[in-house]
Tab-separated table of C-alpha atoms in Angstrom:
chain	number	residue	atom	x	y	z
U	1	PRO	CA	-10.566	-52.959	70.499
U	2	ASP	CA	-14.078	-54.805	70.370
U	3	GLY	CA	-15.270	-55.170	66.516
U	4	LEU	CA	-11.497	-54.022	65.163
U	5	PRO	CA	-10.836	-56.403	62.574
U	6	VAL	CA	-7.471	-57.937	63.444
U	7	SER	CA	-5.837	-56.964	59.935
U	8	LEU	CA	-6.465	-53.292	61.093
U	9	PRO	CA	-3.684	-52.536	63.625
U	10	PRO	CA	-0.817	-52.937	61.604
U	11	LEU	CA	-2.254	-50.131	59.553
U	12	TYR	CA	-2.225	-47.920	62.621
U	13	ARG	CA	1.295	-48.697	63.511
U	14	ARG	CA	2.188	-47.802	60.053
U	15	LEU	CA	0.381	-44.823	60.477
U	16	ALA	CA	2.074	-43.923	63.909
U	17	ASP	CA	5.600	-44.676	62.485
U	18	HIS	CA	5.273	-42.147	59.768
U	19	GLN	CA	4.235	-39.510	62.696
U	20	VAL	CA	0.858	-38.606	61.341
U	21	PRO	CA	0.095	-35.252	63.297
U	22	ILE	CA	-3.531	-36.390	64.124
U	23	LEU	CA	-3.971	-40.284	64.482
U	24	PRO	CA	-6.710	-42.182	62.753
U	25	GLN	CA	-10.197	-42.589	63.442
U	26	ILE	CA	-12.156	-45.821	62.244
U	27	VAL	CA	-15.687	-46.004	61.759
U	28	SER	CA	-17.596	-49.399	61.818
U	29	PRO	CA	-20.167	-50.552	58.973
U	30	SER	CA	-22.767	-50.029	62.273
U	31	GLY	CA	-21.228	-46.039	62.419
U	32	LYS	CA	-19.399	-46.832	65.689
U	33	LEU	CA	-16.277	-44.728	66.039
U	34	ILE	CA	-12.907	-46.238	67.141
U	35	ASP	CA	-10.938	-43.072	67.796
U	36	PHE	CA	-7.586	-42.724	68.118
U	37	THR	CA	-7.134	-39.109	67.993
U	38	GLY	CA	-8.105	-38.468	71.751
U	39	THR	CA	-10.344	-35.816	70.931
U	40	GLY	CA	-13.742	-37.968	71.151
U	41	GLU	CA	-15.102	-36.064	68.291
U	42	ARG	CA	-15.878	-37.024	64.796
U	43	LEU	CA	-13.111	-35.682	62.287
U	44	ALA	CA	-15.549	-36.455	59.362
U	45	PRO	CA	-19.416	-36.370	59.182
U	46	ALA	CA	-21.326	-39.581	59.416
U	47	ALA	CA	-22.891	-39.039	56.278
U	48	VAL	CA	-19.425	-39.052	54.570
U	49	THR	CA	-18.205	-42.003	56.133
U	50	SER	CA	-21.189	-44.078	55.403
U	51	SER	CA	-21.462	-43.087	51.742
U	52	VAL	CA	-17.460	-44.090	50.928
U	53	ARG	CA	-17.075	-47.536	49.039
U	54	PRO	CA	-14.181	-49.463	49.534
U	55	GLY	CA	-11.008	-48.364	47.695
U	56	LYS	CA	-12.295	-45.227	47.375
U	57	ARG	CA	-11.013	-41.738	49.136
U	58	ILE	CA	-12.757	-38.445	50.104
U	59	TYR	CA	-11.092	-35.312	50.961
U	60	LEU	CA	-12.477	-32.382	52.899
U	61	ASP	CA	-11.586	-29.512	54.993
U	62	VAL	CA	-13.141	-29.290	58.320
U	63	ALA	CA	-12.846	-26.899	61.502
U	64	SER	CA	-10.307	-28.441	64.470
U	65	PRO	CA	-12.014	-30.031	67.207
U	66	SER	CA	-11.740	-28.278	70.485
U	67	SER	CA	-9.509	-30.578	71.843
U	68	ALA	CA	-7.066	-31.566	68.945
U	69	GLU	CA	-3.960	-30.619	68.913
U	70	GLY	CA	-2.708	-27.779	66.773
U	71	PRO	CA	-5.072	-24.758	65.765
U	72	GLY	CA	-6.650	-23.882	62.710
U	73	PRO	CA	-8.741	-26.067	60.136
U	74	LEU	CA	-8.032	-30.087	59.301
U	75	ARG	CA	-7.543	-31.332	56.085
U	76	ILE	CA	-9.419	-34.927	56.169
U	77	LEU	CA	-8.908	-38.005	54.103
U	78	VAL	CA	-11.658	-40.567	54.349
U	79	SER	CA	-10.763	-44.109	52.781
U	80	GLY	CA	-13.172	-46.999	52.226
U	81	VAL	CA	-11.088	-50.414	53.241
U	82	LYS	CA	-10.749	-52.912	50.236
U	83	GLY	CA	-12.075	-56.120	51.304
U	84	MET	CA	-13.874	-54.825	54.075
U	85	PRO	CA	-17.280	-53.108	52.992
U	86	GLY	CA	-18.601	-50.476	55.221
U	87	TRP	CA	-15.564	-50.057	57.071
U	88	ALA	CA	-13.867	-46.511	56.835
U	89	ILE	CA	-10.776	-44.553	57.588
U	90	VAL	CA	-10.642	-41.482	58.511
U	91	VAL	CA	-7.213	-39.338	58.577
U	92	GLY	CA	-6.698	-35.510	59.713
U	93	SER	CA	-3.829	-33.412	59.576
U	94	SER	CA	-3.682	-29.659	60.538
U	95	LEU	CA	-3.207	-26.961	58.092
U	96	ALA	CA	-1.916	-24.524	60.586
U	97	SER	CA	1.781	-24.850	59.254
U	98	THR	CA	0.700	-24.557	55.402
U	99	ASN	CA	-1.526	-21.563	56.332
U	100	SER	CA	1.230	-20.139	58.262
U	101	SER	CA	3.670	-20.453	55.572
U	102	LEU	CA	1.205	-19.213	53.007
U	103	GLY	CA	1.013	-15.947	55.302
U	104	HIS	CA	4.935	-15.717	55.300
U	105	VAL	CA	5.173	-15.835	51.526
U	106	ARG	CA	2.216	-13.386	51.207
U	107	ASP	CA	3.804	-11.084	53.725
U	108	ASP	CA	6.744	-11.217	51.758
U	109	LEU	CA	5.460	-10.410	48.532
U	110	LEU	CA	3.866	-7.525	49.669
U	111	ILE	CA	7.153	-6.468	51.334
U	112	ILE	CA	9.458	-7.103	48.561
U	113	GLY	CA	7.428	-8.160	45.378
U	114	LEU	CA	5.407	-4.903	45.314
U	115	PRO	CA	8.368	-2.441	45.279
U	116	LEU	CA	9.975	-4.493	42.910
U	117	ALA	CA	6.918	-4.460	40.897
U	118	ILE	CA	6.715	-0.749	41.007
U	119	LEU	CA	10.518	-0.439	40.202
U	120	ALA	CA	9.855	-2.868	37.174
U	121	ALA	CA	7.167	-0.752	36.137
U	122	VAL	CA	8.969	2.277	36.118
U	123	GLY	CA	12.014	0.705	34.726
U	124	ALA	CA	9.752	-0.603	31.659
U	125	TRP	CA	8.467	2.824	31.156
U	126	LEU	CA	11.590	4.510	31.047
U	127	LEU	CA	13.137	2.023	28.272
U	128	ALA	CA	10.135	2.448	26.217
U	129	ARG	CA	10.670	6.070	26.519
U	130	ALA	CA	14.152	5.924	25.558
U	131	ALA	CA	13.310	3.472	22.671
U	132	LEU	CA	10.495	5.478	21.377
U	133	GLY	CA	12.074	8.738	21.771
U	134	PRO	CA	13.529	8.935	18.489
U	135	VAL	CA	9.767	8.042	17.010
U	136	GLU	CA	8.501	10.752	18.985
U	137	ARG	CA	11.318	13.117	17.442
U	138	MET	CA	10.603	12.181	14.040
U	139	ARG	CA	6.986	13.226	14.647
U	140	ARG	CA	7.466	16.243	15.725
U	141	GLN	CA	9.696	17.102	12.882
U	142	ALA	CA	7.399	15.729	10.280
U	143	ALA	CA	4.734	17.596	11.873
U	144	ALA	CA	6.372	20.931	11.543
U	145	ILE	CA	6.879	20.323	7.603
U	146	SER	CA	4.421	22.060	5.756
U	147	GLU	CA	3.390	21.960	1.882
U	148	HIS	CA	5.859	25.060	1.051
U	149	ASP	CA	8.705	23.377	2.685
U	150	LEU	CA	8.891	19.345	1.477
U	151	SER	CA	12.238	19.580	0.633
U	152	ALA	CA	13.089	19.093	4.289
U	153	ARG	CA	13.807	15.582	5.370
U	154	LEU	CA	13.879	13.664	8.611
U	155	PRO	CA	17.236	12.617	10.204
U	156	VAL	CA	18.150	8.816	9.620
U	157	PRO	CA	19.739	7.787	12.645
U	158	ASP	CA	23.086	5.853	12.511
U	159	THR	CA	21.449	2.644	14.009
U	160	ARG	CA	20.608	-0.264	11.685
U	161	ASP	CA	17.481	-1.242	13.400
U	162	GLU	CA	13.692	-0.446	12.366
U	163	ILE	CA	13.546	3.156	13.300
U	164	ALA	CA	16.443	3.993	10.732
U	165	ALA	CA	14.469	2.266	8.298
U	166	LEU	CA	11.222	4.236	9.189
U	167	ALA	CA	13.273	7.413	8.544
U	168	ARG	CA	14.462	6.612	5.359
U	169	THR	CA	10.603	5.232	4.319
U	170	MET	CA	9.682	8.368	5.294
U	171	ASP	CA	12.091	10.507	3.486
U	172	ASP	CA	11.202	8.456	0.481
U	173	LEU	CA	7.678	9.347	0.910
U	174	LEU	CA	8.479	13.371	1.342
U	175	GLY	CA	10.356	13.189	-1.761
U	176	ARG	CA	7.717	11.769	-3.902
U	177	LEU	CA	5.355	14.126	-2.359
U	178	GLN	CA	7.392	17.102	-3.009
U	179	GLY	CA	7.915	15.630	-6.763
U	180	ALA	CA	4.063	15.221	-6.976
U	181	LEU	CA	3.409	18.880	-5.553
U	182	GLU	CA	6.363	20.349	-7.736
U	183	THR	CA	4.804	18.798	-10.678
U	184	GLN	CA	1.121	19.897	-10.013
U	185	ARG	CA	2.547	23.559	-9.528
U	186	SER	CA	4.229	23.603	-12.715
U	187	PHE	CA	1.394	22.254	-14.336
U	188	VAL	CA	-1.038	24.752	-13.024
U	189	ALA	CA	1.462	27.299	-13.641
U	190	ASP	CA	2.190	26.401	-17.269
U	191	ALA	CA	-1.557	25.908	-17.969
U	192	GLY	CA	-2.006	29.415	-16.873
U	193	HIS	CA	0.507	30.544	-18.977
U	194	GLU	CA	-0.527	28.529	-22.303
U	195	LEU	CA	-4.215	29.824	-21.655
U	196	ARG	CA	-3.467	33.517	-21.214
U	197	THR	CA	-2.112	34.320	-24.490
U	198	PRO	CA	-5.217	32.927	-26.572
U	199	LEU	CA	-7.487	34.633	-24.240
U	200	ALA	CA	-5.393	38.003	-24.628
U	201	ILE	CA	-5.772	37.444	-28.073
U	202	LEU	CA	-9.550	36.682	-28.181
U	203	SER	CA	-10.399	39.928	-25.906
U	204	ALA	CA	-8.149	42.064	-28.186
U	205	GLU	CA	-10.037	40.834	-30.922
U	206	LEU	CA	-13.654	41.257	-29.445
U	207	GLU	CA	-12.453	44.591	-28.087
U	208	LEU	CA	-11.364	45.924	-31.755
U	209	ALA	CA	-14.480	44.586	-33.209
U	210	SER	CA	-16.928	46.663	-30.657
U	211	ARG	CA	-15.275	49.873	-32.083
U	212	PRO	CA	-17.614	51.711	-34.405
U	213	GLU	CA	-15.584	52.447	-37.088
U	214	ARG	CA	-14.474	49.233	-37.838
U	215	SER	CA	-15.812	48.165	-41.720
U	216	ARG	CA	-17.586	44.819	-42.396
U	217	ALA	CA	-14.546	43.234	-43.696
U	218	ASP	CA	-12.518	44.109	-40.280
U	219	LEU	CA	-15.525	43.089	-38.352
U	220	VAL	CA	-15.506	39.538	-40.470
U	221	ASP	CA	-11.703	38.895	-39.998
U	222	ALA	CA	-11.969	39.748	-36.174
U	223	VAL	CA	-14.788	37.175	-35.773
U	224	ALA	CA	-12.704	34.737	-37.590
U	225	ARG	CA	-9.420	35.183	-35.628
U	226	ALA	CA	-11.852	35.117	-32.582
U	227	GLY	CA	-12.873	31.767	-33.821
U	228	GLU	CA	-9.410	30.368	-34.121
U	229	GLU	CA	-8.632	31.207	-30.530
U	230	THR	CA	-11.811	30.043	-29.492
U	231	GLN	CA	-11.115	26.709	-31.164
U	232	ARG	CA	-7.569	26.716	-29.608
U	233	LEU	CA	-8.817	27.085	-26.268
U	234	ARG	CA	-11.262	24.271	-26.676
U	235	ARG	CA	-8.722	21.906	-28.005
U	236	MET	CA	-6.342	22.932	-25.120
U	237	ALA	CA	-9.347	22.278	-22.387
U	238	GLU	CA	-9.879	18.860	-24.289
U	239	ASP	CA	-6.481	17.824	-23.990
U	240	LEU	CA	-6.174	18.948	-20.320
U	241	LEU	CA	-9.254	17.027	-19.674
U	242	LEU	CA	-7.805	13.905	-21.361
U	243	LEU	CA	-4.523	14.023	-19.437
U	244	ALA	CA	-6.583	14.299	-16.277
U	245	THR	CA	-8.460	11.363	-16.934
U	246	ALA	CA	-5.273	9.530	-17.653
U	247	ASP	CA	-3.695	10.528	-14.222
U	248	GLU	CA	-6.608	8.810	-12.555
U	249	GLY	CA	-5.976	5.521	-14.643
U	250	ALA	CA	-9.499	6.217	-16.236
U	251	LEU	CA	-8.297	6.910	-19.698
U	252	ALA	CA	-10.837	4.058	-21.559
U	253	VAL	CA	-9.761	2.412	-24.609
U	254	HIS	CA	-11.704	0.483	-26.598
U	255	ARG	CA	-9.876	-2.333	-28.516
U	256	GLN	CA	-11.160	-3.930	-31.715
U	257	PRO	CA	-9.739	-5.066	-35.042
U	258	VAL	CA	-8.334	-2.534	-37.306
U	259	ASP	CA	-6.411	-2.696	-40.472
U	260	LEU	CA	-2.987	-0.745	-39.532
U	261	GLY	CA	-2.414	0.112	-42.903
U	262	ASP	CA	-5.781	1.434	-43.678
U	263	LEU	CA	-5.703	3.264	-40.393
U	264	LEU	CA	-1.855	5.013	-41.152
U	265	GLY	CA	-3.130	5.556	-44.781
U	266	GLU	CA	-6.331	7.674	-43.427
U	267	ALA	CA	-3.802	9.601	-41.001
U	268	ALA	CA	-1.858	10.559	-44.059
U	269	ARG	CA	-4.695	11.666	-46.352
U	270	GLY	CA	-6.037	13.444	-43.402
U	271	ASN	CA	-2.787	15.853	-43.394
U	272	GLU	CA	-2.049	16.096	-46.858
U	273	SER	CA	-3.278	19.073	-47.698
U	274	ARG	CA	-1.521	20.801	-45.105
U	275	ALA	CA	1.585	19.092	-46.027
U	276	ALA	CA	1.445	19.827	-49.559
U	277	SER	CA	0.857	23.622	-48.696
U	278	GLN	CA	4.214	23.149	-46.890
U	279	GLY	CA	5.977	21.416	-49.826
U	280	VAL	CA	6.269	18.130	-47.597
U	281	ALA	CA	5.259	14.748	-48.602
U	282	ILE	CA	3.786	11.835	-45.961
U	283	ARG	CA	4.656	8.357	-46.987
U	284	LEU	CA	3.936	4.965	-45.508
U	285	ASP	CA	6.651	2.383	-44.608
U	286	LEU	CA	4.490	-0.884	-43.191
U	287	PRO	CA	7.287	-3.554	-43.009
U	288	GLY	CA	5.248	-7.026	-42.152
U	289	ALA	CA	2.520	-4.791	-40.445
U	290	GLY	CA	-0.571	-5.933	-42.455
U	291	GLY	CA	-3.417	-7.433	-41.136
U	292	GLN	CA	-5.607	-6.672	-38.270
U	293	VAL	CA	-4.154	-5.413	-35.066
U	294	LYS	CA	-6.447	-4.951	-31.714
U	295	VAL	CA	-6.312	-1.203	-30.704
U	296	ASP	CA	-8.415	1.748	-29.840
U	297	ARG	CA	-9.066	3.169	-33.583
U	298	LEU	CA	-9.746	6.752	-32.473
U	299	ARG	CA	-6.732	7.081	-29.891
U	300	ILE	CA	-4.345	5.703	-32.215
U	301	ARG	CA	-5.706	8.572	-34.855
U	302	GLN	CA	-5.131	10.705	-32.178
U	303	VAL	CA	-1.685	10.110	-31.678
U	304	LEU	CA	-0.863	9.608	-35.507
U	305	ASP	CA	-2.430	13.299	-36.049
U	306	ASN	CA	-0.554	14.601	-32.881
U	307	LEU	CA	2.977	12.917	-34.488
U	308	ILE	CA	1.987	14.258	-37.980
U	309	ASP	CA	1.313	17.604	-36.798
U	310	ASN	CA	4.306	18.096	-34.385
U	311	ALA	CA	6.433	16.964	-37.441
U	312	LEU	CA	4.885	19.232	-40.000
U	313	LYS	CA	5.930	22.395	-37.344
U	314	VAL	CA	9.538	21.397	-38.347
U	315	ALA	CA	9.820	19.621	-41.416
U	316	PRO	CA	11.498	21.720	-44.022
U	317	SER	CA	10.163	22.042	-47.311
U	318	GLY	CA	11.121	19.369	-49.991
U	319	SER	CA	11.380	16.933	-46.892
U	320	THR	CA	9.450	13.325	-46.200
U	321	ILE	CA	7.334	12.620	-43.209
U	322	TRP	CA	7.352	8.846	-42.751
U	323	LEU	CA	4.804	6.875	-40.947
U	324	ARG	CA	5.974	3.629	-39.781
U	325	SER	CA	4.709	0.449	-38.324
U	326	GLY	CA	5.555	-3.344	-37.581
U	327	TYR	CA	6.550	-5.615	-35.205
U	328	ALA	CA	9.905	-5.079	-33.453
U	329	GLU	CA	12.586	-7.711	-33.524
U	330	VAL	CA	14.644	-8.710	-30.489
U	331	GLY	CA	16.314	-5.703	-29.288
U	332	VAL	CA	14.397	-3.036	-30.891
U	333	ALA	CA	11.447	-2.561	-28.399
U	334	ALA	CA	12.110	-1.430	-24.985
U	335	PRO	CA	10.202	-3.790	-22.505
U	336	VAL	CA	6.980	-2.865	-21.587
U	337	GLY	CA	5.886	-5.857	-19.989
U	338	GLY	CA	5.898	-9.512	-20.312
U	339	ARG	CA	9.101	-11.086	-22.216
U	340	ASP	CA	11.806	-8.539	-22.629
U	341	GLY	CA	12.672	-7.674	-26.039
U	342	SER	CA	10.540	-10.354	-27.625
U	343	PRO	CA	9.432	-10.359	-31.048
U	344	GLY	CA	5.968	-9.547	-31.892
U	345	TRP	CA	5.909	-5.556	-30.124
U	346	LEU	CA	3.771	-3.566	-32.536
U	347	TYR	CA	5.226	-0.159	-32.833
U	348	ILE	CA	3.856	2.722	-34.754
U	349	GLU	CA	6.325	5.849	-35.336
U	350	VAL	CA	6.194	9.105	-37.014
U	351	THR	CA	9.899	10.401	-38.246
U	352	ASP	CA	10.535	13.573	-40.238
U	353	GLU	CA	13.738	15.143	-41.707
U	354	GLY	CA	14.060	18.263	-39.628
U	355	PRO	CA	16.527	19.427	-36.931
U	356	GLY	CA	15.656	16.591	-34.716
U	357	PHE	CA	15.118	16.952	-30.639
U	358	PRO	CA	17.453	18.878	-28.898
U	359	PRO	CA	19.306	16.418	-26.734
U	360	ALA	CA	18.723	18.176	-23.429
U	361	PHE	CA	14.958	17.928	-24.548
U	362	LEU	CA	14.737	14.102	-24.965
U	363	PRO	CA	14.484	13.201	-21.197
U	364	ARG	CA	11.502	15.541	-20.806
U	365	ALA	CA	10.048	15.285	-24.083
U	366	PHE	CA	6.745	13.739	-22.790
U	367	GLU	CA	6.417	16.087	-19.883
U	368	ARG	CA	3.462	18.602	-20.210
U	369	PHE	CA	3.804	22.037	-21.902
U	370	LYS	CA	7.310	21.036	-22.623
U	371	ARG	CA	8.681	22.036	-26.386
U	372	PRO	CA	11.810	22.223	-28.029
U	373	ASP	CA	12.838	25.803	-28.772
U	374	GLU	CA	12.319	25.076	-32.329
U	375	ALA	CA	9.008	24.022	-32.306
U	376	ARG	CA	8.132	27.170	-30.062
U	377	ALA	CA	9.457	29.741	-31.973
U	378	ARG	CA	7.683	28.366	-35.321
U	379	HIS	CA	3.949	28.907	-35.237
U	380	GLY	CA	3.713	29.500	-31.546
U	381	GLY	CA	4.721	25.742	-30.873
U	382	GLY	CA	1.100	24.569	-30.263
U	383	SER	CA	0.318	23.932	-26.510
U	384	GLY	CA	3.167	21.481	-25.416
U	385	LEU	CA	0.607	18.828	-24.768
U	386	GLY	CA	0.803	16.645	-27.904
U	387	LEU	CA	3.423	14.446	-26.927
U	388	ALA	CA	2.190	14.035	-23.130
U	389	ILE	CA	-1.274	12.731	-24.807
U	390	VAL	CA	0.581	10.481	-27.163
U	391	ALA	CA	2.347	9.028	-23.964
U	392	ALA	CA	-1.149	8.582	-22.055
U	393	ILE	CA	-2.717	6.937	-24.867
U	394	ALA	CA	0.533	4.671	-25.395
U	395	ALA	CA	0.177	3.787	-21.195
U	396	ALA	CA	-3.537	3.250	-21.784
U	397	HIS	CA	-2.981	0.255	-24.180
U	398	GLY	CA	-0.468	-1.327	-21.742
U	399	GLY	CA	2.813	0.431	-23.665
U	400	ARG	CA	4.811	3.448	-23.437
U	401	ALA	CA	6.034	6.150	-25.853
U	402	GLU	CA	9.533	6.578	-27.015
U	403	ALA	CA	11.411	9.863	-28.536
U	404	SER	CA	14.876	9.766	-30.064
U	405	ASN	CA	16.544	11.269	-33.143
U	406	GLY	CA	17.218	9.409	-36.329
U	407	PRO	CA	20.751	8.143	-37.555
U	408	ALA	CA	20.596	10.641	-40.449
U	409	GLY	CA	18.991	13.169	-38.443
U	410	GLY	CA	15.379	14.405	-37.837
U	411	ALA	CA	13.040	13.213	-34.916
U	412	ARG	CA	11.767	9.889	-34.388
U	413	VAL	CA	8.647	9.251	-31.916
U	414	ARG	CA	6.929	5.954	-31.382
U	415	ILE	CA	4.557	3.963	-29.490
U	416	VAL	CA	5.172	0.742	-28.330
U	417	ILE	CA	2.196	-1.743	-27.508
U	418	PRO	CA	2.839	-5.286	-25.715
U	419	PRO	CA	2.404	-8.385	-27.749
U	420	ASP	CA	-0.333	-10.007	-25.725
U	421	GLN	CA	-2.496	-6.646	-26.549
U	422	ALA	CA	-1.323	-6.030	-30.293
U	423	PRO	CA	-2.774	-8.787	-32.361
U	424	GLY	CA	-6.135	-8.607	-33.330
U	425	SER	CA	-8.625	-11.657	-32.818
């Protein structure tokens, strides 16, 4: 055709050989349309064809010309011709077949995919329900356990999966809760039992003192005994408060450099008068424990007084109570923290020459309100809180308390403090 570059016809022939559904159009630099589609209508707007640069391509979708073959919109490619500025080639292809395929796919998805999606959702729900069924059963059983039936346990399935591990963990938790609740109930019952005796004595003394026929001497004696019971109640209340503070981890210790020999000597002298009245001697044995140690002086003195008081309750006349302290050698001190059995562990112990602890009592020696039968039978046996306080003070220092019987008989109670907290500075 007129004005058509001689190099373009081979291009059209190649397009025709590839069976392009809609033959191309060519737009000259002057805007003249050379139409090979047979429609007589421009496939691309003139503004697009005039703006395309040589070697560049523009894609756009347009409505199908009324005379074009095939319904539906067209996908148009506008390309500039390299080396021929101003010339543009426009090629269009119908999207009818593509849209028809997409429609079929959409219909197939609605007909087949939607039921499959519903079936998959139902299957997933059933599978999740089956998998979580044991968890729901465990939840209902756990909800049915009350504070009055903590001995109940959750059944552990035979499977070795996370559900079985969860059941075992819950059973362990229930066991710990049961132990804590039993301890609390036992503590309340024992405290009530221990408080009942001095309160009863105090009430009786006050009632007798109120009788008009009592003499002045009788009144003085009644008031004195009432004062003793009042002091006993006060000491028990202070001991219970100390143990409650220790349970909360709030038992404060104020460490300061203390001469251990002086501290043990002070405790011995403080109890010497009572010991002498019973024909018992108190002696010190300080192998290599001279110098300063860093402890709470008042708390350690409380430990010594409690242990000496317990020893005096069972020590026979003519016997000796020994106060010992030093640094444990390898294998002597049980590990509390740090290096196992390492030298340098500070120990403080009190031994007596009495009958010793009953073997059945040793595992429970530091429990509250627990006393050997011999101690309970003599002078009322105290409140049963002394060794529990000793253990609490030892724990507050980062150590622990130990109870045993000596090789030659007699009871031995010691506290052990880790080496990194024992030396003073």
